Short mmCIF file of C-alpha atoms and ligand atoms in Angstrom, two decimals:
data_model
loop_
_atom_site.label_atom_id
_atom_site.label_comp_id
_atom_site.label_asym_id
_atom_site.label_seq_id
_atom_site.Cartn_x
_atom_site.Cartn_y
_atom_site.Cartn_z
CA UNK A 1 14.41 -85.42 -104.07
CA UNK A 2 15.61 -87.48 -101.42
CA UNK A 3 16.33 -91.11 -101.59
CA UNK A 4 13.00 -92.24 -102.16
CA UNK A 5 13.87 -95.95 -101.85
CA UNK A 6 14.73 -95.63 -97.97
CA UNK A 7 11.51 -93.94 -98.11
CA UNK A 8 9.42 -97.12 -99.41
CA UNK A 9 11.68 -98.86 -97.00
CA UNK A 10 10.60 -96.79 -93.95
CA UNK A 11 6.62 -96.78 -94.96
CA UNK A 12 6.78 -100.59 -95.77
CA UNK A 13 8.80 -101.09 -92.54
CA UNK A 14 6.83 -98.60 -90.26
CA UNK A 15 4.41 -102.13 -88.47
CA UNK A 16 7.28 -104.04 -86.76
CA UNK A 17 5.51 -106.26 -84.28
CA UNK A 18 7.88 -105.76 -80.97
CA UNK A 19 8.10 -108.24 -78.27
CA UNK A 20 4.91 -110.30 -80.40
CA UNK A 21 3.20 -107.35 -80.37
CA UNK A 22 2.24 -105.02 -84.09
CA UNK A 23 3.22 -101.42 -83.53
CA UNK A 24 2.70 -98.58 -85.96
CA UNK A 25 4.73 -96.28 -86.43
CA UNK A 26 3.17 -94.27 -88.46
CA UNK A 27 0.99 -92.45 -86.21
CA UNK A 28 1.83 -89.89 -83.09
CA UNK A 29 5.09 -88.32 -82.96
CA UNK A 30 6.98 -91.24 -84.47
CA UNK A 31 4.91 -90.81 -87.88
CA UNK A 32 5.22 -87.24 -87.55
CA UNK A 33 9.43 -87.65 -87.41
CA UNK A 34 9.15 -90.43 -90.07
CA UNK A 35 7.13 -88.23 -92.21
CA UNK A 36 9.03 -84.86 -91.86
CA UNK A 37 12.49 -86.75 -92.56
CA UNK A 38 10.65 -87.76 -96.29
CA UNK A 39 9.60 -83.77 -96.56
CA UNK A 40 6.24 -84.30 -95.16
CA UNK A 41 4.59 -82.57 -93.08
CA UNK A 42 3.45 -85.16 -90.39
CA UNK A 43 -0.17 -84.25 -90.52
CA UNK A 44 -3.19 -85.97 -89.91
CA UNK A 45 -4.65 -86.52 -92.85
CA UNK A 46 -0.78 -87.36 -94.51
CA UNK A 47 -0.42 -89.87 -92.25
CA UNK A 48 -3.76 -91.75 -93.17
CA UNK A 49 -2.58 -91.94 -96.36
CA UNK A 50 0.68 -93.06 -95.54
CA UNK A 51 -0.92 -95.67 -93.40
CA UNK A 52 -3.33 -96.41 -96.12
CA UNK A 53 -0.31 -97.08 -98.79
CA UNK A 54 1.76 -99.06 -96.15
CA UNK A 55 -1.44 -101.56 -96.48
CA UNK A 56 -1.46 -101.62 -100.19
CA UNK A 57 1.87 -101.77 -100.87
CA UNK A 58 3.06 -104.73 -98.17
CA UNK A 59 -0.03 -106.91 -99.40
CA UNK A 60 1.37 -106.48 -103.18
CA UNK A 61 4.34 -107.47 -102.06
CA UNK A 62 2.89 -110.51 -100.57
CA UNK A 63 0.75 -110.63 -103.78
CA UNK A 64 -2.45 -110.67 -101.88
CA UNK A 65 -5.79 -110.72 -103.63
CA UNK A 66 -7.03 -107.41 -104.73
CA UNK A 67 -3.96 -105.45 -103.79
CA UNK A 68 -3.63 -104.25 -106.48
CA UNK A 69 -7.09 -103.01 -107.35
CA UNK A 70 -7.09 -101.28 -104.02
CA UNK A 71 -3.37 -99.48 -104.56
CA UNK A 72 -4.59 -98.26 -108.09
CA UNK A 73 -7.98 -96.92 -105.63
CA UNK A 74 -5.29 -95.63 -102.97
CA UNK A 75 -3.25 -93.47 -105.58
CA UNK A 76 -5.71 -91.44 -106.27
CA UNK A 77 -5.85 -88.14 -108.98
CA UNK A 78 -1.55 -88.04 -108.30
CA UNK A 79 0.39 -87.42 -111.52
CA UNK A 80 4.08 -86.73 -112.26
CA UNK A 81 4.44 -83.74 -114.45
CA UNK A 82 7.68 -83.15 -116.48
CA UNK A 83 10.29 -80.23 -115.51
CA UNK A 84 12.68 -79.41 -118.29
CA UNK A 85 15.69 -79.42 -116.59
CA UNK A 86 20.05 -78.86 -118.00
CA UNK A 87 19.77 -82.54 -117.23
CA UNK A 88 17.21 -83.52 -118.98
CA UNK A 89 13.72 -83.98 -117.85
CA UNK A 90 13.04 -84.22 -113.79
CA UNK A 91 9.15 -85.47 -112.80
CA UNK A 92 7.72 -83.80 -110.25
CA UNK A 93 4.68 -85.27 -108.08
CA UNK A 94 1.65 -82.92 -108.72
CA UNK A 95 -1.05 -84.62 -106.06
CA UNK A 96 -2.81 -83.11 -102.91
CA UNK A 97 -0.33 -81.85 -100.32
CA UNK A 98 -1.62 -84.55 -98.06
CA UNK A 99 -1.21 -87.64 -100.61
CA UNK A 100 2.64 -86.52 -101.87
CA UNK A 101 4.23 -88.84 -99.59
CA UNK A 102 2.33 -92.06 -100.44
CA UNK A 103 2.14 -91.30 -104.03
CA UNK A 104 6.08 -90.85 -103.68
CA UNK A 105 6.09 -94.40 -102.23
CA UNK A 106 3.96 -96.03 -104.47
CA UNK A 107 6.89 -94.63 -107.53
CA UNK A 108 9.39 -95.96 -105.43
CA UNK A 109 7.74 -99.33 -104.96
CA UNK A 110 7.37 -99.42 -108.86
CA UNK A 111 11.10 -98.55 -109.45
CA UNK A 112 11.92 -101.09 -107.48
CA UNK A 113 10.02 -103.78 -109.09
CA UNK A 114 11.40 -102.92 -112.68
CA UNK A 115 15.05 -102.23 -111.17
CA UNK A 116 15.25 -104.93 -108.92
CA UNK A 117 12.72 -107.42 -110.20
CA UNK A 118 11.83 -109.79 -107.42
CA UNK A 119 14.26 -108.13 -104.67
CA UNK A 120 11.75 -106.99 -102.90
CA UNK A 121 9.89 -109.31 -100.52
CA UNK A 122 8.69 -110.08 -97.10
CA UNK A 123 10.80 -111.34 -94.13
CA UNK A 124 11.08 -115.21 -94.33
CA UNK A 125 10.29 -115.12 -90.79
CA UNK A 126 6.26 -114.96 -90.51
CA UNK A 127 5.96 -113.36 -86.85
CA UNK A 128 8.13 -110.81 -88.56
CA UNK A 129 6.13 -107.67 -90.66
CA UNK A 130 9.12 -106.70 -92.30
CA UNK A 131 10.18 -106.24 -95.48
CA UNK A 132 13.76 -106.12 -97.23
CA UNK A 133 15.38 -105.25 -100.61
CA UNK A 134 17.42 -108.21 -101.92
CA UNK A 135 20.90 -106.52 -103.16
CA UNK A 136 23.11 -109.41 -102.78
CA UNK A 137 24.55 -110.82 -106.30
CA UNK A 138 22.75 -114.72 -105.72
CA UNK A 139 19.56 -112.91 -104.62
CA UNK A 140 18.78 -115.54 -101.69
CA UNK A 141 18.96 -112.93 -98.93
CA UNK A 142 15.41 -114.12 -96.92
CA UNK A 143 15.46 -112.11 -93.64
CA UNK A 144 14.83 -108.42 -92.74
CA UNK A 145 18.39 -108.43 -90.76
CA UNK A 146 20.59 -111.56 -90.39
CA UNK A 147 21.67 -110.37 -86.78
CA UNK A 148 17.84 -110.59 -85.73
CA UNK A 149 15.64 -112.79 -88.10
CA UNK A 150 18.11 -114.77 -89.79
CA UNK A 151 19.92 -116.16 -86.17
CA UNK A 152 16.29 -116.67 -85.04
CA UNK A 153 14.96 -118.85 -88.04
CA UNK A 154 18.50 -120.79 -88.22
CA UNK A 155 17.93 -121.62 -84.14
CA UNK A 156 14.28 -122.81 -84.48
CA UNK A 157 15.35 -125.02 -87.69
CA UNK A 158 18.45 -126.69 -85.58
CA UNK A 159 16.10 -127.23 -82.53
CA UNK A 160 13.69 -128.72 -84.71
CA UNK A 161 15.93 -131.01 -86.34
CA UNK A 162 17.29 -131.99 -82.80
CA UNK A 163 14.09 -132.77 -82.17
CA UNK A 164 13.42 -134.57 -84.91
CA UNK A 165 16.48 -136.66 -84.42
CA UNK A 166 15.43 -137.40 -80.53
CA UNK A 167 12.26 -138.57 -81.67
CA UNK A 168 13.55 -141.34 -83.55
CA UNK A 169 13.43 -144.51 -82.29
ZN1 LIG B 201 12.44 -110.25 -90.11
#
């Protein structure tokens, strides 16, 4: 199984609003690509679902209301049967070819949460839709990327203090 992490990454990630504007890309060609690199198969009906999850998923990492009533609705009859394996046990996803991916994700998400409890979050920046994985040792990281985000957020706050300070009398 590939890296299923960079997977939830990608699906969680897959709304970046450009230039103020949401995308998706998780539809069209660019959800076909993002799909087949996951061993998907780009369809339709995959992408939906993938789509679908994305939803879930970001608003339980915002811990919106009913999130998680709606993910446990969004997983659907998907269930991870056990392969004996030299290695030890491996668990395979047994769920309609079409819901694989997204169930995949939602695993990943869960890893996550028990690995990495509260690494996961939202960028800090709120006209961003993007979503990181905290791996530094103080776990403060706040932005999706400190080159874009980060520089952004630390400009406004100076302005604003300048501000601030010229406003004084
Ligand atoms: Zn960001």
């Amino acid at each position: 199984m590939v890296n299923d992490e960079d997977l939830l990454l990608a699906v969680l990630n897959s709304a970046p609003v450009v230039a103020g504007r949401p995308t998706d890309e998780l539809s069209g060609a660019a959800g076909k690509e993002l799909a087949a690199r996951y061993g998907g198969t780009g369809s339709p009906a995959e992408l939906a679902q993938l789509r679908r999850m994305r939803e879930c998923l970001q608003d339980a990492v915002r811990e919106s209301k009913d999130a998680l009533s709606r993910l446990s609705t969004a997983l659907g009859d998907g269930v991870l049967v056990p392969r004996v394996t030299p290695q030890g046990l491996r668990w395979e996803v047994r769920a309609p070819e079409d819901e694989r991916l997204a169930f995949r994700t939602a695993i990943a998400w869960s890893r996550v949460l028990h690995e990495l409890p509260g690494r996961l979050r939202a960028c800090a920046n709120n006209e961003c839709n993007l979503f990181l994985i905290d791996r530094s040792r103080p776990g403060t990281a706040k932005w999706c990327s400190m080159a874009v985000c980060g520089n952004r957020m630390k400009a406004r706050t100076h302005a604003g203090r300048q501000r601030a300070a010229a406003d004084r009398p």
